[in-house]
CSV table of C-alpha atoms in Angstrom, one decimal:
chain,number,residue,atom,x,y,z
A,1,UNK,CA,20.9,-41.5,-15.3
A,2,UNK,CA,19.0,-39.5,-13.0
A,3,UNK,CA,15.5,-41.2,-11.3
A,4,UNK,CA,12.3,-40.0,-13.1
A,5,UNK,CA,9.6,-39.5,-10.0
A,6,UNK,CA,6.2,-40.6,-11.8
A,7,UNK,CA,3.9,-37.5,-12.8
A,8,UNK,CA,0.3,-37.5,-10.6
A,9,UNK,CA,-2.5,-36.5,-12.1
A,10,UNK,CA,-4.1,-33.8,-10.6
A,11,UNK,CA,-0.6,-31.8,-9.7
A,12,UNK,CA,0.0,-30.4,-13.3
A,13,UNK,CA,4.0,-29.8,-14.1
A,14,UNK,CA,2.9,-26.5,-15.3
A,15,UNK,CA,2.4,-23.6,-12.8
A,16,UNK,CA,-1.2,-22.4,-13.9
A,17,UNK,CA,-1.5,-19.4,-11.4
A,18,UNK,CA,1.4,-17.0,-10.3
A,19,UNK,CA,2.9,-17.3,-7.1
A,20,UNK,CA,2.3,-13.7,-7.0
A,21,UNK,CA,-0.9,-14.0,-7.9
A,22,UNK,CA,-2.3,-16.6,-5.6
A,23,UNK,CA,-0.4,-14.1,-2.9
A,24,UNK,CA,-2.4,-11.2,-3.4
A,25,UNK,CA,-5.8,-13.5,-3.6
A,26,UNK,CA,-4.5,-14.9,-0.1
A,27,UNK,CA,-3.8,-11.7,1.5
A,28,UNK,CA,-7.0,-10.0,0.5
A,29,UNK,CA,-9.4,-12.8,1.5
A,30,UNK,CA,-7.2,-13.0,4.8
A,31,UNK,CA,-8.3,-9.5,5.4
A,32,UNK,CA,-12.0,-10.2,4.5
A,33,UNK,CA,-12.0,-13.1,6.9
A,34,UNK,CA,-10.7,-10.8,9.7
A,35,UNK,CA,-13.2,-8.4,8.9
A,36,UNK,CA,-16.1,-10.6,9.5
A,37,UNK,CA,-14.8,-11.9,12.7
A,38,UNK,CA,-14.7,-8.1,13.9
A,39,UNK,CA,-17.7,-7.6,12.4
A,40,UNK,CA,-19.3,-10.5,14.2
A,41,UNK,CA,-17.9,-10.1,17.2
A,42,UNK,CA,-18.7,-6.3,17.3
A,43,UNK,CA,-22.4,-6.9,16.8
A,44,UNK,CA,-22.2,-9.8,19.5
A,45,UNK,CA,-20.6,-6.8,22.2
A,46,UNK,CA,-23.0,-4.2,21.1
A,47,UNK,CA,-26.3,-6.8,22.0
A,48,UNK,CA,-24.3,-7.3,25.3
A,49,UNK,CA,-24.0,-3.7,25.9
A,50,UNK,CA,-27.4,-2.5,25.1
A,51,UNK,CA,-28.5,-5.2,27.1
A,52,UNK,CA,-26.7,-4.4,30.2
A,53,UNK,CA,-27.7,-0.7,29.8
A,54,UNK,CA,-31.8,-2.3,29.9
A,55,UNK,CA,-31.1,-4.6,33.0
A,56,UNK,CA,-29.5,-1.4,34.5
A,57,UNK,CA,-32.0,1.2,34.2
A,58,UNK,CA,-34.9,-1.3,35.0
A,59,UNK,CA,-33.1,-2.1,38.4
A,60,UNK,CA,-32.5,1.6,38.9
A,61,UNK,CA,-36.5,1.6,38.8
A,62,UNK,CA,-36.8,-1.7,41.0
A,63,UNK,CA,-34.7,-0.1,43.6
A,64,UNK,CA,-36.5,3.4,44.0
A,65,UNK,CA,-40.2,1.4,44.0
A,66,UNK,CA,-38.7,-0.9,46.6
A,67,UNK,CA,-37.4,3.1,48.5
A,68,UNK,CA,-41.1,4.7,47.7
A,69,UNK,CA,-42.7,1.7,49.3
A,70,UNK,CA,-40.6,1.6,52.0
A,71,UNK,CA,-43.0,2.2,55.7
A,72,UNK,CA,-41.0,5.2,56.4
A,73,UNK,CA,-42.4,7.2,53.6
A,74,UNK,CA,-45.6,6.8,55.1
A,75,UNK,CA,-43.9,8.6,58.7
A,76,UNK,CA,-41.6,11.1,57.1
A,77,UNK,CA,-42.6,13.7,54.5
A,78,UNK,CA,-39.4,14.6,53.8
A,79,UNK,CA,-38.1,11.2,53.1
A,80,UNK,CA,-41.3,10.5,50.9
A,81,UNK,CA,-40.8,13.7,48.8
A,82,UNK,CA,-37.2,12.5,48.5
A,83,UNK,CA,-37.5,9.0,47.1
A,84,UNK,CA,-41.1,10.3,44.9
A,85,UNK,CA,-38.3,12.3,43.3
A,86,UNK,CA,-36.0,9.6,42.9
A,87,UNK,CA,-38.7,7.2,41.8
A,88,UNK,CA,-39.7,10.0,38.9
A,89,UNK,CA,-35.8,10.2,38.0
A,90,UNK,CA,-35.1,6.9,37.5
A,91,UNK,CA,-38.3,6.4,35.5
A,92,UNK,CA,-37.3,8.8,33.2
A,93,UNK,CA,-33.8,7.6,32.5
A,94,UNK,CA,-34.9,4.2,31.9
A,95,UNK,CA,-37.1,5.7,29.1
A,96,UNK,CA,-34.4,7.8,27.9
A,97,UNK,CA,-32.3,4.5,28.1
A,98,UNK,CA,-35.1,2.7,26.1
A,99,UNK,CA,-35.0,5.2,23.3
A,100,UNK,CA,-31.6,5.2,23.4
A,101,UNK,CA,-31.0,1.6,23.0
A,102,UNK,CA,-34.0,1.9,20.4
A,103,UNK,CA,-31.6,4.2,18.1
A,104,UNK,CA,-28.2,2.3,18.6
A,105,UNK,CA,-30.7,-1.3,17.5
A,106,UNK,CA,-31.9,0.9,14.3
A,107,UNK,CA,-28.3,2.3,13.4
A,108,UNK,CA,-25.8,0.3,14.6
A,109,UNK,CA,-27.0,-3.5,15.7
A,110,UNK,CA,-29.3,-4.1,12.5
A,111,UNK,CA,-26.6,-2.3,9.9
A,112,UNK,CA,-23.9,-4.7,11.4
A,113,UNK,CA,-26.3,-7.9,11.3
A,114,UNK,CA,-26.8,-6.8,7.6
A,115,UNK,CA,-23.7,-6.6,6.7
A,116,UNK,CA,-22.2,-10.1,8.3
A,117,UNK,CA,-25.0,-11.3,5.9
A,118,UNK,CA,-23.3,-10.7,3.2
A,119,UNK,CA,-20.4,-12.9,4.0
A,120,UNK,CA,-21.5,-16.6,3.1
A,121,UNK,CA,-22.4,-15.5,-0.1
A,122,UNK,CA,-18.6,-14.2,-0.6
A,123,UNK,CA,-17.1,-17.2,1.0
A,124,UNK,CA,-19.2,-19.1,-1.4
A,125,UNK,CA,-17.8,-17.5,-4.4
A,126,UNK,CA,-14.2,-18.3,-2.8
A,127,UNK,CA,-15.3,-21.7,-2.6
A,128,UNK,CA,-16.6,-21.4,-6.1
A,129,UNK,CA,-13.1,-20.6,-7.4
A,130,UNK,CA,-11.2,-23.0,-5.1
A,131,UNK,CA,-13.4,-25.6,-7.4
A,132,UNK,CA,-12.7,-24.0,-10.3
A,133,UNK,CA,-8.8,-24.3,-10.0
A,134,UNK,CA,-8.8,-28.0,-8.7
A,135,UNK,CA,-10.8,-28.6,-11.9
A,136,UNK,CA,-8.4,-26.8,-14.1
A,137,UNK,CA,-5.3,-28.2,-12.3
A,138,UNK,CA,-7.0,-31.3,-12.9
A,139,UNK,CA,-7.1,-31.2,-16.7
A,140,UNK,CA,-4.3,-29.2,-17.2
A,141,UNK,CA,-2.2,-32.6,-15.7
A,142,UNK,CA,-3.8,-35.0,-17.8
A,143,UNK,CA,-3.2,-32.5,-21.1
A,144,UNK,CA,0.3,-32.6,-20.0
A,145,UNK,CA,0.5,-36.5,-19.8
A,146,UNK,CA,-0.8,-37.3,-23.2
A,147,UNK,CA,1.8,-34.4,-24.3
A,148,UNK,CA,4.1,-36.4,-22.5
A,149,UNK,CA,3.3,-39.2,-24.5
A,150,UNK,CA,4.8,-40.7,-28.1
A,151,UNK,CA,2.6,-38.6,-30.5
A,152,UNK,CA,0.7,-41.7,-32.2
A,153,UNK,CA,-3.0,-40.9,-33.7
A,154,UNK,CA,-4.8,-42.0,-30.9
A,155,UNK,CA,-2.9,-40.3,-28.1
A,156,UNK,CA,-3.1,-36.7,-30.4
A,157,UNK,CA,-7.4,-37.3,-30.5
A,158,UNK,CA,-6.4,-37.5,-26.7
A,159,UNK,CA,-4.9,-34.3,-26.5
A,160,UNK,CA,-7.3,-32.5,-28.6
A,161,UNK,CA,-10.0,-33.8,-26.5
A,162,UNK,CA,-8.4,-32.9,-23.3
A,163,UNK,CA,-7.4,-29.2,-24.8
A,164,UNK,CA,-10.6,-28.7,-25.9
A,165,UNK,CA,-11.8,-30.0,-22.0
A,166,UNK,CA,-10.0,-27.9,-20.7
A,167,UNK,CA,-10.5,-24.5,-22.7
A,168,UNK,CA,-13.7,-23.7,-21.1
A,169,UNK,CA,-12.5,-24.6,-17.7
A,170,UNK,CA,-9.0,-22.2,-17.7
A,171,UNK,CA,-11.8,-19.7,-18.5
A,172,UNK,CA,-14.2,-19.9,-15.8
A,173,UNK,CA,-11.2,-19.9,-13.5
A,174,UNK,CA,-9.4,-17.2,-14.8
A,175,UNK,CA,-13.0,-15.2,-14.7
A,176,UNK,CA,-13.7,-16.4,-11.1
A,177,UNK,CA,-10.2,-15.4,-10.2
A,178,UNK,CA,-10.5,-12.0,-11.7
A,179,UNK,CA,-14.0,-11.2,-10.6
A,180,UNK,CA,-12.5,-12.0,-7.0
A,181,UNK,CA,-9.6,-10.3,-7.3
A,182,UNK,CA,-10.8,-6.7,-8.6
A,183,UNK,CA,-14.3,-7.4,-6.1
A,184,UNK,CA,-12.3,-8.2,-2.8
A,185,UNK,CA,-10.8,-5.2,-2.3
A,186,UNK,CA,-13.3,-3.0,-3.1
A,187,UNK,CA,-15.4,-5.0,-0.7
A,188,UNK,CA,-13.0,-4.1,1.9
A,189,UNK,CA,-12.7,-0.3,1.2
A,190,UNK,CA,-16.3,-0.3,1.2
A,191,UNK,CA,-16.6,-1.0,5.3
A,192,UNK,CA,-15.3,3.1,6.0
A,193,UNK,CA,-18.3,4.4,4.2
A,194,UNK,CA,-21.0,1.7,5.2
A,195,UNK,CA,-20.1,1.7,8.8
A,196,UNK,CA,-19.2,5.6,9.3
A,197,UNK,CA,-22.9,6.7,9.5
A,198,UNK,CA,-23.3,3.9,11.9
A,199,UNK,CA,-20.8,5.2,14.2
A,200,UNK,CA,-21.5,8.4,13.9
A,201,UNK,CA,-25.5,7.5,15.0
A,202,UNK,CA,-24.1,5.6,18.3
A,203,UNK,CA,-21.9,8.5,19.0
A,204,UNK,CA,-25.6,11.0,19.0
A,205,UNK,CA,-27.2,8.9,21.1
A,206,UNK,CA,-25.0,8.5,23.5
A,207,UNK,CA,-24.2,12.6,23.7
A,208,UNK,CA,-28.1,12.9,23.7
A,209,UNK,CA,-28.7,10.2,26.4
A,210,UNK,CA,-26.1,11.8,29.0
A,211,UNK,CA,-27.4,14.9,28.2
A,212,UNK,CA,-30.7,13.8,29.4
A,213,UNK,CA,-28.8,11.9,32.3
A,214,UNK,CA,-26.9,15.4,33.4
A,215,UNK,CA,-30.3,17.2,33.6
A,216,UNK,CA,-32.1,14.6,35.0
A,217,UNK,CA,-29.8,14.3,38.1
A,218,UNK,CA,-29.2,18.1,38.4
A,219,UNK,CA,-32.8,18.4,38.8
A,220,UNK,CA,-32.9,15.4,41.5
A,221,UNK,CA,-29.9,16.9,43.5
A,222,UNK,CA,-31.7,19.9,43.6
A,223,UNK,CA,-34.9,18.3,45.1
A,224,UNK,CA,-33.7,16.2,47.8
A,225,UNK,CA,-30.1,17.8,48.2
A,226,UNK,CA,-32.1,20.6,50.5
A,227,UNK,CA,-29.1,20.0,53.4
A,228,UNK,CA,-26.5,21.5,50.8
A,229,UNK,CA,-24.0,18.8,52.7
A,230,UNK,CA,-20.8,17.6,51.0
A,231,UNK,CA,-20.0,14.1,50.3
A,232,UNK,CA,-17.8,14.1,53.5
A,233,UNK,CA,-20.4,15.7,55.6
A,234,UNK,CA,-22.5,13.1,54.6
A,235,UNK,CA,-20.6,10.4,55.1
A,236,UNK,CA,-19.5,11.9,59.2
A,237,UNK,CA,-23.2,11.8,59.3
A,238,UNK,CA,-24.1,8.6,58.4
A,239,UNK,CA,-21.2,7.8,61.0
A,240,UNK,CA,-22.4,9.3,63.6
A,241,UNK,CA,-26.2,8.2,63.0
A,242,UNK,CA,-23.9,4.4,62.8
A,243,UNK,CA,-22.3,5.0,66.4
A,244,UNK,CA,-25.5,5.9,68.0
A,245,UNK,CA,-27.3,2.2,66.7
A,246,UNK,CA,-24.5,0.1,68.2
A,247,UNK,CA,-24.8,2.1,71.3
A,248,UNK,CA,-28.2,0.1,71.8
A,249,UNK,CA,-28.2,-2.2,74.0
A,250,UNK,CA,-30.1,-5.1,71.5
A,251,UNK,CA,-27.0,-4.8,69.1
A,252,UNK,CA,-24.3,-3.9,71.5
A,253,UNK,CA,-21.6,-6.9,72.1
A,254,UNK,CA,-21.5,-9.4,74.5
């Protein structure tokens, strides 16, 4: 005679929700989770990145006040015309780069702030759900033990009582579990058309910015590029100018 293993309450015999089912709610909520990380973590990177760009240009701007105030401005014309123009560039990317970073905070880091907001109020209604099936598992295995049981009058008001408990519970799961399951994925398609405006708005502002930054730099190379010297010019130069320093006697080796 085979061993009977005693029946828990809370584990119902009967398999209330489909493997199939419970798959599909698995796999789409795994895919909403994954989306918020992204989502998270991409709004986390984009404050980094806007950041940096500030801190950049306002050091670009540090750097050519610390050039304009440098004494040899106030002895050479030339190198004072050269670093007023370098001052006046880099005071006009850093307010292109303001009103850049202005635009990407506007379309991009705000939208994506917006929308990880939305996120506890879906995990709550997974939560929501989660309850709702422990509750209905819950019933369903003490319906199944007065069923179980020798049908005397007493144990059949039992079962009525626990049917009737238990009615209105299937049903709020098997709403819950709907409402999720048509809701979730539409949720998820719903990213491409919320987020494609976005990325098209970073996309302008960045073509605009360098734009700006092409002109701005043309203009500068013009102005203090009056030589017409390439890069290895220069740097045989700045060489030479390098030999003739350690020729002095103060910095020449013992």
């Amino acid at each position: 005679m085979p061993i009977r293993i005693p029946f828990k309450i809370g584990q119902p015999k009967k398999q209330i929700v489909s493997k199939t089912v419970e798959r599909d709610f698995e796999r789409e909520y795994d895919k909403l989770q994954k989306l918020e990380d992204q989502t998270k973590k991409l709004h986390k990177d984009m404050k980094k990145s806007t950041e940096a760009d500030l801190a950049m240009s306002k050091a670009a701007v540090k750097i050519s006040a610390d050039l304009l105030g440098n004494p040899l401005c106030e002895q050479d014309q030339a190198f004072l015309e050269s670093m007023t123009a370098l001052d006046t560039a880099m005071k006009r990317m850093d307010a292109f780069n303001q009103e850049k970073v202005n635009q990407i905070q506007k379309t991009v880091i705000d939208p994506l702030k917006k929308y990880s907001g939305v996120f506890p109020s879906l995990n709550m209604a997974v939560k929501r759900r989660e309850q709702a099936l422990q509750d209905y598992k819950r019933l369903q295995s003490k319906v199944e033990k007065y069923e179980e049981k020798e049908k005397t009058g007493p144990v059949m008001v039992k079962l009525h009582q626990a049917r009737e408990e238990l009615r209105p519970v299937r049903e709020d799961f098997e709403a819950k579990n709907k409402q999720l399951l048509d809701e979730m994925p539409k949720f998820y398609q719903s990213r491409i058309d919320y987020f494609q405006p976005s990325f098209e708005a970073l996309i302008r502002a960045q073509v605009v910015y360098f734009t700006e930054m092409y002109n701005i730099f043309s203009e500068l190379t013009d102005q203090i590029d009056q030589a017409g010297l390439t890069d290895e010019q220069r740097e045989k130069e700045t060489e030479a100018k390098l030999s003739e320093l350690r020729a002095l006697s103060i910095v020449a080796d013992d």
